[in-house]
């Protein structure tokens, strides 16, 4: 199968998952709006962080699929696994926001939230490993060195997720901050890339 | 009509239907979160199974449209019929989850759930039959042998759906398991395919 | 502007509007599920009819844009006007279903429902008129005869919408039936078309 | 990275954000439907205005990306920033509608609403500035004169947004009118453009 429709479908899922986040924001009615908006800060913070994380995963996902010359069934199913974890994000996002607001069972909510991102990271790693192990079959033109370099960069996220899980027990709100920091890290790392694969806009 | 926009529209509908599933998950508020999350297991299970079924239908739908050289109005309308059944999935998914949780009228909910997947299977079969009966007109390059082989594989689902309907009366929760098993079957069968139609990523 | 992204954006809006219809279906909880599902019939009927109407408009919209060699700002804005009326459909659909269920103020709900489809029909007519009046500028290769033939077919809908508005005062539920009949008419008329513009799948 | 998938993803987000607006409309149930619909006018007005603003931003966004020969990470991230502000629009839209209906804390709701559009305008300006400062690198074929002309047109919005913010304190409902007027302005300005970049529909 060509990678066109795989990309189109994935882009659609990413675009919808990222946009559905706004539906988890409660629209405060009635009086004392200013106070109500302030009380909603965990929702806004969680919306903001999840938006950037999904956005950056989309950018990186792009980078991975761009290397593919063709897709086999394995890529399709492992990509679906990744999309499953992406689609799920609005749920733990709303869960954490809800419990940061009420202050009840915040730790568990933060653990679920962290766990969702760990799952996404793992799914991403599996897809990447599958692709790099079948480079010839999938028409991937990456040298061993490039694969190692990109893999090393990915792996930075793993210990951070472990830290995040531990932090969930200490300060649930801090989990959002660490997740945001990780997003910034991937953003900065991405921008320093040589972008050798940038070509004039085909179409 | 060319198949481009047909594919783009279908991909969009699949992507949205699969992503909307997350909206059917209730975000538990307040105390006893762990207990609440455990009580929600039918929602998570239904979400998980429906995700994979829709995902695999998307992969197979792809496989069917890839054979088409062009589309006529019949293909468009029968494709819409299939999409109607796909779009509907979030409703029986939430219905089954709801009634597995409350324990009330579980059997009927499981029957509706099974029925929705039967409807999808039938719509898929009609589209496939229409296409294979107009191979020349639609520019399909498949031999009689290939059509027979693919058709036989599809037909395995039909008796399973009958079993699923019967099981709904015995154990409503088991319906989810059978549906998941069917998804796995289609996945495994799909991976063993020779994938002769895999070509280097055009475009 | 090329018509690619216009088509992609329109396809996206159609795909989402048609899929959001399912969110207007209430998931009945608790006991007496069979009775509850029966009571929900107006929601299912309205879902079903609106699905087909949006689906058929998508097919016809396709047919119109396929004739375009290029798009100017006028096409973009008139297309947005049409999309506005498409996006709005889930609202009157839910409104009619709700009031057919409760039996309160059904007539007004049916008038709003009919009115929404009249608005869509008018928006469609404006876009079509604009395009046919600028055929050279937009690179449309249609003869005067073809334009007349297609226009005549469109115009059949107008008196039917007037009938539908009158029927709303007599029997609100009948409005759904007439709308469905109109959808079938457009479907049948479309299938009898010579489809001269059908070409082998480019891309 | 080529601009294809950037456009596809952005189109998807715009299409979803614009369609989700309909979900913020309450479907009135029960008696006195006519009165209820009249009471909902702020929701309809806000839906209508936000639809056109997002629609026109989409048209202009298009115009900007069409000039790009290729995209770097900076474009991707700044485009995500713009999409963040677009995705957010349904929230302030519902907030303003809600508070215009209840009459409580209307001013603050109108300020938040205006602020959301200011944020979008700023994000748009940053993306545009980034692109025009790296024309060679991004393969943009625009002269200094053209850049100046387009930039000047954009900047008209800024003082209008300031006026809108002030008006929020005087008459919250008037904010909708000003926002609509601004949308009309961009629409008219866009239509007077020479559209030198209009080419026959490729693909």
GROMACS .gro file of C-alpha atoms in nm, chain D residues 38-203:
model
  166
  647UNK     CA    1  -3.574   3.378   2.010
  648UNK     CA    2  -3.399   3.362   2.348
  649UNK     CA    3  -3.121   3.166   2.182
  650UNK     CA    4  -3.039   3.447   1.937
  651UNK     CA    5  -2.696   3.516   2.092
  652UNK     CA    6  -2.599   3.154   2.025
  653UNK     CA    7  -2.708   3.174   1.662
  654UNK     CA    8  -2.541   3.512   1.612
  655UNK     CA    9  -2.216   3.394   1.774
  656UNK     CA   10  -2.224   3.070   1.569
  657UNK     CA   11  -2.276   3.271   1.251
  658UNK     CA   12  -2.000   3.524   1.318
  659UNK     CA   13  -1.744   3.268   1.437
  660UNK     CA   14  -1.819   3.053   1.132
  661UNK     CA   15  -1.737   3.336   0.894
  662UNK     CA   16  -1.429   3.448   1.084
  663UNK     CA   17  -1.283   3.095   1.086
  664UNK     CA   18  -1.386   3.047   0.722
  665UNK     CA   19  -1.211   3.365   0.613
  666UNK     CA   20  -0.901   3.286   0.815
  667UNK     CA   21  -0.896   2.953   0.635
  668UNK     CA   22  -0.911   3.132   0.297
  669UNK     CA   23  -0.629   3.367   0.398
  670UNK     CA   24  -0.424   3.088   0.558
  671UNK     CA   25  -0.450   2.917   0.227
  672UNK     CA   26  -0.323   3.226   0.052
  673UNK     CA   27  -0.019   3.232   0.280
  674UNK     CA   28   0.072   2.863   0.251
  675UNK     CA   29   0.025   2.874  -0.127
  676UNK     CA   30   0.333   3.097  -0.145
  677UNK     CA   31   0.548   2.843   0.040
  678UNK     CA   32   0.778   2.624  -0.162
  679UNK     CA   33   0.870   2.420   0.147
  680UNK     CA   34   0.821   2.424   0.524
  681UNK     CA   35   1.076   2.412   0.804
  682UNK     CA   36   1.018   2.326   1.171
  683UNK     CA   37   0.963   2.692   1.252
  684UNK     CA   38   0.672   2.710   1.010
  685UNK     CA   39   0.528   2.387   1.155
  686UNK     CA   40   0.540   2.512   1.514
  687UNK     CA   41   0.413   2.862   1.438
  688UNK     CA   42   0.137   2.705   1.231
  689UNK     CA   43   0.049   2.489   1.533
  690UNK     CA   44   0.035   2.807   1.742
  691UNK     CA   45  -0.215   2.954   1.495
  692UNK     CA   46  -0.418   2.631   1.496
  693UNK     CA   47  -0.424   2.640   1.878
  694UNK     CA   48  -0.600   2.976   1.862
  695UNK     CA   49  -0.839   2.850   1.592
  696UNK     CA   50  -0.929   2.535   1.788
  697UNK     CA   51  -1.000   2.748   2.094
  698UNK     CA   52  -1.265   2.967   1.919
  699UNK     CA   53  -1.569   2.744   2.001
  700UNK     CA   54  -1.503   2.806   2.373
  701UNK     CA   55  -1.522   3.190   2.380
  702UNK     CA   56  -1.803   3.172   2.123
  703UNK     CA   57  -2.014   2.959   2.360
  704UNK     CA   58  -1.905   3.172   2.657
  705UNK     CA   59  -2.017   3.498   2.499
  706UNK     CA   60  -2.346   3.346   2.379
  707UNK     CA   61  -2.415   3.205   2.725
  708UNK     CA   62  -2.358   3.534   2.901
  709UNK     CA   63  -2.544   3.746   2.645
  710UNK     CA   64  -2.838   3.515   2.716
  711UNK     CA   65  -2.819   3.534   3.095
  712UNK     CA   66  -2.708   3.897   3.102
  713UNK     CA   67  -2.459   3.812   3.377
  714UNK     CA   68  -2.097   3.922   3.349
  715UNK     CA   69  -2.145   3.997   2.981
  716UNK     CA   70  -1.855   4.239   2.970
  717UNK     CA   71  -1.596   3.988   3.084
  718UNK     CA   72  -1.732   3.729   2.841
  719UNK     CA   73  -1.704   3.982   2.559
  720UNK     CA   74  -1.348   4.066   2.663
  721UNK     CA   75  -1.251   3.697   2.659
  722UNK     CA   76  -1.418   3.663   2.318
  723UNK     CA   77  -1.232   3.964   2.177
  724UNK     CA   78  -0.911   3.846   2.338
  725UNK     CA   79  -0.938   3.508   2.164
  726UNK     CA   80  -0.956   3.679   1.826
  727UNK     CA   81  -0.671   3.911   1.916
  728UNK     CA   82  -0.465   3.601   2.003
  729UNK     CA   83  -0.552   3.447   1.666
  730UNK     CA   84  -0.459   3.767   1.486
  731UNK     CA   85  -0.126   3.785   1.671
  732UNK     CA   86  -0.048   3.419   1.593
  733UNK     CA   87  -0.129   3.485   1.229
  734UNK     CA   88   0.098   3.789   1.227
  735UNK     CA   89   0.388   3.593   1.379
  736UNK     CA   90   0.356   3.317   1.118
  737UNK     CA   91   0.341   3.572   0.838
  738UNK     CA   92   0.642   3.767   0.971
  739UNK     CA   93   0.844   3.446   1.007
  740UNK     CA   94   0.765   3.344   0.651
  741UNK     CA   95   0.842   3.682   0.496
  742UNK     CA   96   1.175   3.699   0.681
  743UNK     CA   97   1.289   3.364   0.539
  744UNK     CA   98   1.158   3.393   0.188
  745UNK     CA   99   1.460   3.241   0.020
  746UNK     CA  100   1.489   2.948   0.259
  747UNK     CA  101   1.118   2.869   0.227
  748UNK     CA  102   1.102   2.916  -0.150
  749UNK     CA  103   0.861   3.210  -0.135
  750UNK     CA  104   0.842   3.403  -0.460
  751UNK     CA  105   0.702   3.737  -0.335
  752UNK     CA  106   0.860   4.077  -0.397
  753UNK     CA  107   0.918   4.329  -0.116
  754UNK     CA  108   0.632   4.533  -0.258
  755UNK     CA  109   0.387   4.245  -0.245
  756UNK     CA  110   0.487   4.158   0.110
  757UNK     CA  111   0.437   4.520   0.218
  758UNK     CA  112   0.099   4.543   0.046
  759UNK     CA  113  -0.032   4.222   0.210
  760UNK     CA  114   0.115   4.315   0.550
  761UNK     CA  115  -0.053   4.658   0.539
  762UNK     CA  116  -0.387   4.491   0.475
  763UNK     CA  117  -0.341   4.258   0.772
  764UNK     CA  118  -0.255   4.542   1.003
  765UNK     CA  119  -0.597   4.704   0.959
  766UNK     CA  120  -0.733   4.435   1.190
  767UNK     CA  121  -0.516   4.536   1.485
  768UNK     CA  122  -0.671   4.876   1.567
  769UNK     CA  123  -1.016   4.723   1.508
  770UNK     CA  124  -0.943   4.461   1.773
  771UNK     CA  125  -0.845   4.737   2.015
  772UNK     CA  126  -1.175   4.914   1.940
  773UNK     CA  127  -1.355   4.583   1.993
  774UNK     CA  128  -1.196   4.540   2.334
  775UNK     CA  129  -1.308   4.890   2.435
  776UNK     CA  130  -1.659   4.831   2.299
  777UNK     CA  131  -1.682   4.515   2.515
  778UNK     CA  132  -1.710   4.749   2.816
  779UNK     CA  133  -1.987   4.957   2.658
  780UNK     CA  134  -2.202   4.704   2.475
  781UNK     CA  135  -2.099   4.337   2.480
  782UNK     CA  136  -2.336   4.246   2.197
  783UNK     CA  137  -2.176   4.508   1.971
  784UNK     CA  138  -1.854   4.304   1.982
  785UNK     CA  139  -2.020   4.046   1.759
  786UNK     CA  140  -2.116   4.316   1.509
  787UNK     CA  141  -1.762   4.455   1.493
  788UNK     CA  142  -1.616   4.109   1.449
  789UNK     CA  143  -1.862   4.043   1.167
  790UNK     CA  144  -1.772   4.377   1.006
  791UNK     CA  145  -1.404   4.284   1.019
  792UNK     CA  146  -1.483   3.952   0.850
  793UNK     CA  147  -1.668   4.138   0.575
  794UNK     CA  148  -1.373   4.375   0.535
  795UNK     CA  149  -1.127   4.089   0.484
  796UNK     CA  150  -1.371   3.927   0.246
  797UNK     CA  151  -1.409   4.239   0.030
  798UNK     CA  152  -1.035   4.315   0.037
  799UNK     CA  153  -0.964   3.957  -0.066
  800UNK     CA  154  -1.203   3.975  -0.360
  801UNK     CA  155  -1.040   4.290  -0.499
  802UNK     CA  156  -0.706   4.116  -0.511
  803UNK     CA  157  -0.564   4.060  -0.860
  804UNK     CA  158  -0.534   3.688  -0.775
  805UNK     CA  159  -0.220   3.663  -0.983
  806UNK     CA  160  -0.151   3.334  -0.812
  807UNK     CA  161  -0.463   3.172  -0.950
  808UNK     CA  162  -0.364   2.888  -1.173
  809UNK     CA  163  -0.555   2.617  -1.354
  810UNK     CA  164  -0.646   2.334  -1.118
  811UNK     CA  165  -0.339   2.118  -1.103
  812UNK     CA  166  -0.362   1.755  -0.998
   0.00000   0.00000   0.00000
